[in-house]
Amino acid sequence: MGLLSGPEADPAADAGWGHDHDRKGFFTDTSICIGCKACEVACKEWNHNPQDGNLQIMGSSYDNTGSLGANTWRHVAFVEQGKDRIEEARETGRKLVSLGMPSIGPRSGASTPGGRPGEDLSRADTAPPDTPEFRWLMSSDVCKHCTHAGCLDVCPTGALFRTEFGTVVVQEDICNGCGTCVGGCPFGVIERRDDGTVAPKGQRGRVQQDVPNKGTANKCTLCYDRLVEGEEPACAKTCPTTSIKFGDHDDMVESAHERIAQLHEQGMTEARLYGANPEDGVGGTGSVFLLLDEPEVYGLPPDPQVPTKDLPHMYRTAAVAMGGMLAATALAFLGGRR
Amino acid sequence: MTHSSYDEYRQPEPEGGRRKRGGGGKRRRRSPLDGGAGGDGSHEMAMVEDVEFESYYGRPVVKAPPWETPIGIYLFVGGLAGASGLLQAGAALSGNAELRRTARLVAIGAVGVGTPALVIDLGRPERFLHMMRVFKVSSPMSLGTWILSSYATGAGMTAANEVDRMTGERLPLGPLRPLLRLAEGPSAALQGVMGAPLAAYTAVLLGDTAVPTWNAARHGLPYVFVSSASLAAGGMAMALTSRRNAGPARLLAAAGVVGDIVGMHYTKSRMHPLESEPLEEGTPGKLLTWAERLAVAGGIGTLFARRSRTIAVASGLALAGASALTRFGVLHAGHESVKDPRRVMIPQKDRLEKRRAAGITGDSITTGW
Ligand code: SF4
Ligand code: SF4
Ligand code: SF4
């Protein structure tokens, strides 16, 4: 039985799998993303995902995809910022460092495979580089494959399941499109594939096309079909800059920590990790990100909590309410005799 | 936004267009209290005026489940059925045959409307039975499916008994009739036991989502939903039962009205102003305002319903209407709340700040090891 919240070392084992596989995950280093969207294309092609809308230009930035959804499992966000905002980002990042974000200084008991073993950076030169006039932020977003996945917890059919790789996948032949998972995801990732969703994308119209798995919930599978063959996911394989790294989750977190230390060493305090903390509201994510500004700038929630974390409390509240209802009915019959 | 000399070549930005909505563009944080909440001092608020708020082109951060009108109907009739289940059990125990019959017929009618509504709203209605593959405590939807199906089993049996009696035992049951009668007691018990859960689980279903208004309402919504169910079932039974036998229904309805109004105010008092705003403004706000008005009117009506059948029918219908409006109001308020990313981001940032101010820093998604 998996847990509802808190750190959980091996979600796949707790879901009933043996220990044959390591948990797989991504480390998306947005500091080297060039916004080419090759991952978006590779994902669409590999998974035969239908077209999203009518190819209209959104006019807000170089991002014309908009957001993750039933037909878009990778989404490259694009943001343009000026000097003021860059400085703000540096400031908020610096604050995070003081709150204990992994950073400069020796890591306690760290044994890092492939370099920088517990290197002490506390005396390194951390004078910030000159702040550029403006910058482009590009970040390839994807399903987080949460340790405590809201979507999976609330699915009533068992269509969503935890794979042996610790990832979260929908079985399209089981899902009946009840839509519960859509509300269960604190990151707004999973969506029901049809044309009647509550939040259609902007004003973009619909097009005639072959739509597989109509009416079922869809999201990134972390290329389950490729993983079982020992292949890496299509998006990571195609990424020309290695911004999307794929591998064992532990290694991903490890290299995320190394990379952030490196960036901080260069004075880029705006860099921060997203999802690398097993104590966070979703027990840490399978897809770890390195961001260069606050999460909300990229459209990521700043304090996501898996809704089921509070489920025991909700059941208790409901039990009290039901007790009140029973008492009211009993009293009504006692008082209504006359 | 940018300051380089190349900016001269840039196309002029449309007035108030791109910049306001746009690209890491700054949104001035309007006071969430524009709607008028918060002055009551019920929220300790870290609200600072003029905090700049970043979002990704103002696009939604979380998604609401694709639950439309059929689910609104189901929330209403599910509650109606649930509380009617309690009424029929009470009436059966206290020997009130007329009230028992009414409650059972209302219940089976409600289940008869609600179950198809649930199925229609599925993306793949033909796979409805896939819900029965698993029993999952972590999924209120799964629990609800089992609650509804066991309730419906009980309700079907009790209603069949009532209909058989009403038609003078003319249902073509043959040798099954004694069996049906034998099953009546256990069925009534099952229907009674499943009644309250049926009325309450939908509140947990909504609370257990990332939709800001529903999730934040989790501390009080179960109270609202069981009360709304009670006033609807009490109201319907009151309207359809003779005045002499409707006493318990009137009392249950009156209690429901009080619980409904108090419960809703309590629910809102536990929410961030940006989360409760959709319950007060726009179409959902209007629905909920009218729900409260109808509930008050119907509640007052219950006090006089003993004297006149006309008043009983009118206030009974008003109460049923109030319950339906409450359900649609809450449903749509949730959908409304995901449209503006501020309703997701700002309450989250505020609670993060609050935890940090209290010295808890290790539990956020951007800190810790
Ligand atoms: S990000 Fe959302 S869809 Fe992906 S595993 Fe987590 S809860 Fe599920
Ligand atoms: S839509 Fe499908 S995957 Fe999502 S909760 Fe319902 S059955 Fe599960
Ligand atoms: S892992 Fe596969 S399914 Fe997921 S985003 Fe990458 S290509 Fe798409």
Coordinates of C-alpha atoms in Angstrom, one line a residue, chain A residues 1 4 58-63 65-70 75-85 88 96 99-103 106-108 133-134 151-160 171-180 182-192 194 196-199 201 213-216 253 257 272-282 285 291 293-311 313-318 320-323 325-326 328-329 331-338, chain B residues 1-4 10 18 21-26 52-57 59-68 79 82-84 86-94 96 99 121-143 145-146 192 195-201 203-211 214-215 218-227 229-230 244-252 255-256 270 306 335 338-339 344-346 348-349 351-353 355-356 361-369:
Chain A
M1 CA 0.0 0.0 0.0
L4 CA -1.1 9.3 0.9
M58 CA -1.4 32.6 -30.1
G59 CA 0.4 35.9 -30.3
S60 CA 1.7 36.0 -26.8
S61 CA 5.2 34.6 -27.3
Y62 CA 7.1 32.0 -29.2
D63 CA 5.0 29.4 -27.4
T65 CA 1.3 25.3 -27.8
G66 CA -0.2 26.9 -24.7
S67 CA -0.2 24.3 -22.0
L68 CA -0.1 20.6 -21.3
G69 CA -3.2 18.7 -22.0
A70 CA -4.8 15.5 -23.4
H75 CA 5.0 21.7 -23.5
V76 CA 7.8 24.2 -24.0
A77 CA 7.2 27.4 -22.1
F78 CA 8.7 30.6 -23.4
V79 CA 9.1 33.7 -21.3
E80 CA 10.9 37.0 -22.1
Q81 CA 12.2 39.1 -19.2
G82 CA 13.9 42.3 -18.6
K83 CA 16.7 43.3 -16.2
D84 CA 14.5 44.2 -13.3
R85 CA 12.8 40.8 -13.3
E88 CA 14.2 39.9 -8.7
L96 CA 15.6 30.2 -1.1
L99 CA 15.9 28.6 3.5
G100 CA 18.0 25.5 2.9
M101 CA 17.9 24.9 -0.8
P102 CA 20.7 22.7 -1.8
S103 CA 23.5 25.0 -2.6
P106 CA 29.7 20.9 1.6
R107 CA 26.9 18.3 1.2
S108 CA 26.4 16.2 4.2
E133 CA 19.6 43.3 -20.3
F134 CA 17.0 40.7 -21.0
C151 CA -4.5 11.5 -10.4
L152 CA -3.8 8.0 -9.5
D153 CA -5.1 8.2 -6.0
V154 CA -8.6 9.3 -7.1
C155 CA -9.0 7.1 -10.2
P156 CA -12.1 4.9 -9.5
T157 CA -11.5 2.4 -12.3
G158 CA -7.9 1.5 -11.6
A159 CA -7.1 2.7 -15.1
L160 CA -4.3 4.8 -13.7
Q171 CA -4.5 2.2 -19.3
E172 CA -6.5 3.6 -22.2
D173 CA -8.7 0.5 -22.5
I174 CA -9.8 0.7 -18.9
C175 CA -10.4 4.4 -18.4
N176 CA -14.0 5.3 -18.7
G177 CA -13.5 9.0 -18.9
C178 CA -15.0 9.9 -15.5
G179 CA -12.6 12.9 -15.3
T180 CA -11.9 12.5 -11.6
V182 CA -8.3 15.8 -14.0
G183 CA -9.2 17.5 -10.8
G184 CA -6.9 15.3 -8.8
C185 CA -3.7 16.6 -10.4
P186 CA -2.2 19.7 -8.6
F187 CA -0.2 20.5 -11.8
G188 CA -3.0 20.6 -14.3
V189 CA -1.4 17.9 -16.4
I190 CA -3.9 15.2 -17.2
E191 CA -7.0 15.9 -19.2
R192 CA -9.8 14.0 -20.8
D194 CA -12.7 15.0 -26.1
G196 CA -16.5 18.9 -24.2
T197 CA -13.9 19.7 -21.6
V198 CA -14.5 22.6 -19.3
A199 CA -11.4 24.4 -20.1
K201 CA -7.7 26.1 -25.1
N213 CA -8.7 6.9 -27.3
K214 CA -11.5 9.5 -27.5
G215 CA -13.2 10.3 -24.2
T216 CA -10.4 8.9 -22.0
V253 CA 18.2 14.2 -8.3
H257 CA 22.0 19.0 -7.1
R272 CA 16.5 26.6 -8.1
L273 CA 15.3 23.1 -8.1
Y274 CA 11.6 22.1 -8.5
G275 CA 10.4 18.8 -7.3
A276 CA 13.7 17.5 -5.8
N277 CA 12.4 17.6 -2.2
P278 CA 10.7 14.3 -0.9
E279 CA 9.2 16.4 1.9
D280 CA 7.1 18.6 -0.4
G281 CA 3.4 18.4 -1.0
V282 CA 3.6 15.6 -3.5
T285 CA 8.3 14.5 -8.3
L291 CA 14.2 26.7 -13.0
D293 CA 12.8 32.0 -11.8
E294 CA 9.9 31.4 -9.5
P295 CA 7.7 28.4 -10.5
E296 CA 4.7 30.6 -11.3
V297 CA 6.6 32.4 -14.1
Y298 CA 6.6 29.1 -15.9
G299 CA 3.0 28.3 -15.0
L300 CA 4.0 25.9 -12.3
P301 CA 2.2 26.0 -8.9
P302 CA 4.4 27.4 -6.1
D303 CA 3.1 25.1 -3.4
P304 CA 1.4 22.0 -5.0
Q305 CA -0.2 19.7 -2.5
V306 CA -1.7 16.3 -3.5
P307 CA -5.4 16.7 -2.6
T308 CA -5.5 13.2 -1.1
K309 CA -3.0 14.3 1.6
D310 CA -6.0 15.8 3.4
L311 CA -8.4 12.9 2.6
H313 CA -9.3 14.7 7.5
M314 CA -12.0 15.1 4.8
Y315 CA -13.5 11.7 5.7
R316 CA -13.6 12.7 9.3
T317 CA -15.4 15.9 8.5
A318 CA -17.8 13.9 6.4
V320 CA -19.2 14.3 11.6
A321 CA -21.6 15.7 9.0
M322 CA -23.3 12.3 8.6
G323 CA -23.6 11.9 12.4
M325 CA -27.6 14.2 9.7
L326 CA -28.5 11.0 11.6
A328 CA -31.3 15.4 13.0
T329 CA -33.4 12.7 11.5
L331 CA -34.8 14.0 16.5
A332 CA -37.2 14.9 13.7
F333 CA -39.0 11.5 14.2
L334 CA -39.0 11.9 18.0
G335 CA -40.3 15.5 17.8
G336 CA -42.6 14.9 14.8
R337 CA -44.7 12.2 16.4
R338 CA -47.3 14.6 17.5
Chain B
M1 CA 9.8 45.1 -20.7
T2 CA 13.1 45.2 -22.6
H3 CA 15.5 48.0 -22.8
S4 CA 17.9 47.3 -25.6
R10 CA 10.0 46.0 -32.3
R18 CA 0.0 41.8 -24.7
R21 CA -1.9 39.4 -20.2
G22 CA 1.5 38.6 -21.3
G23 CA 4.8 37.1 -21.1
G24 CA 5.8 37.0 -17.5
G25 CA 4.1 40.3 -17.8
K26 CA 3.3 41.8 -14.5
E52 CA 3.2 42.2 -8.4
F53 CA 2.1 38.8 -9.5
E54 CA 3.7 36.8 -12.2
S55 CA 1.9 34.2 -14.1
Y56 CA 2.4 32.4 -17.4
Y57 CA 0.3 34.6 -19.7
R59 CA -3.2 30.8 -18.3
P60 CA -4.8 28.3 -16.0
V61 CA -2.5 26.3 -13.8
V62 CA -4.9 23.5 -12.8
K63 CA -7.7 21.9 -14.7
A64 CA -11.3 21.3 -13.5
P65 CA -12.8 17.9 -14.1
P66 CA -15.1 17.9 -17.1
W67 CA -18.2 17.7 -15.0
E68 CA -21.1 19.5 -16.5
G79 CA -28.5 14.2 -1.9
G82 CA -29.6 10.0 0.5
A83 CA -31.8 11.9 2.9
S84 CA -34.9 10.2 1.7
L86 CA -33.0 8.1 6.2
L87 CA -36.6 9.4 6.1
Q88 CA -38.0 6.1 4.9
A89 CA -36.0 4.2 7.6
G90 CA -37.3 6.5 10.3
A91 CA -40.8 6.3 9.0
A92 CA -40.7 2.5 8.8
L93 CA -39.4 2.3 12.4
S94 CA -42.0 4.7 13.7
N96 CA -45.6 6.1 9.6
L99 CA -44.3 9.0 4.9
D121 CA -21.2 12.4 -18.2
L122 CA -18.5 9.8 -18.6
G123 CA -16.2 10.2 -21.6
R124 CA -16.9 6.5 -22.4
P125 CA -20.4 5.7 -21.0
E126 CA -20.3 2.2 -22.3
R127 CA -17.5 1.5 -19.8
F128 CA -19.5 2.5 -16.8
L129 CA -19.1 -0.9 -15.2
H130 CA -15.3 -0.4 -15.1
M131 CA -16.1 1.5 -11.9
M132 CA -16.8 -1.9 -10.3
R133 CA -13.3 -3.3 -11.1
V134 CA -11.8 -1.9 -7.9
F135 CA -12.8 -0.7 -4.5
K136 CA -10.4 2.1 -3.6
V137 CA -10.5 4.0 -0.3
S138 CA -8.3 6.7 -1.7
S139 CA -10.8 7.6 -4.4
P140 CA -14.1 9.2 -3.2
M141 CA -15.4 8.5 -6.7
S142 CA -14.8 4.8 -6.2
L143 CA -16.4 4.8 -2.7
T145 CA -19.9 4.3 -6.8
W146 CA -20.2 1.5 -4.2
G192 CA -31.0 3.8 5.6
G195 CA -28.4 7.3 3.0
A196 CA -26.0 9.6 4.9
P197 CA -22.9 8.4 3.0
L198 CA -24.7 9.0 -0.3
A199 CA -25.5 12.5 0.8
A200 CA -22.0 13.3 2.1
Y201 CA -19.5 11.7 -0.2
A203 CA -18.6 16.9 -0.8
V204 CA -15.5 14.8 -0.3
L205 CA -15.3 14.1 -4.0
L206 CA -15.2 17.9 -4.7
G207 CA -12.9 18.6 -1.8
D208 CA -10.4 16.0 -2.9
T209 CA -9.4 18.0 -6.0
A210 CA -6.8 20.6 -6.8
V211 CA -9.6 23.0 -7.9
W214 CA -13.6 23.1 -4.0
N215 CA -10.4 22.1 -2.3
R218 CA -13.3 20.8 2.2
H219 CA -13.5 21.9 5.8
G220 CA -17.2 22.7 5.6
L221 CA -18.7 21.4 2.4
P222 CA -19.8 18.0 3.9
Y223 CA -22.0 20.0 6.4
V224 CA -23.5 22.0 3.5
F225 CA -24.2 18.9 1.4
V226 CA -25.8 16.8 4.1
S227 CA -27.9 19.8 5.1
A229 CA -29.8 16.9 1.1
S230 CA -31.9 17.0 4.3
R244 CA -50.9 14.8 9.5
N245 CA -48.0 12.5 8.6
A246 CA -45.5 15.0 7.4
G247 CA -44.3 16.1 10.9
P248 CA -40.8 14.5 10.8
A249 CA -40.3 15.7 7.2
R250 CA -41.0 19.3 8.2
L251 CA -38.6 19.1 11.1
L252 CA -35.9 17.6 9.0
A255 CA -33.0 21.5 10.5
G256 CA -31.5 21.3 7.0
R270 CA -12.2 28.8 6.3
R306 CA -48.8 22.1 9.2
H335 CA -15.0 25.7 -12.7
V338 CA -9.5 27.5 -12.2
K339 CA -9.9 30.1 -14.9
V344 CA -4.3 29.0 -7.5
M345 CA -1.1 30.8 -7.1
I346 CA -1.7 33.5 -4.5
Q348 CA -0.5 28.9 -2.4
K349 CA 2.1 31.6 -2.1
R351 CA 0.3 29.5 2.7
L352 CA 3.9 29.0 1.8
E353 CA 4.8 32.4 3.3
R355 CA 4.7 28.3 6.9
R356 CA 8.0 30.0 6.3
T361 CA 11.1 25.7 5.4
G362 CA 11.8 22.1 4.5
D363 CA 8.4 21.2 3.0
S364 CA 8.2 23.3 -0.1
I365 CA 8.8 22.1 -3.7
T366 CA 11.7 24.5 -4.2
T367 CA 13.6 23.8 -1.0
G368 CA 15.0 20.9 1.0
W369 CA 17.1 18.0 0.0

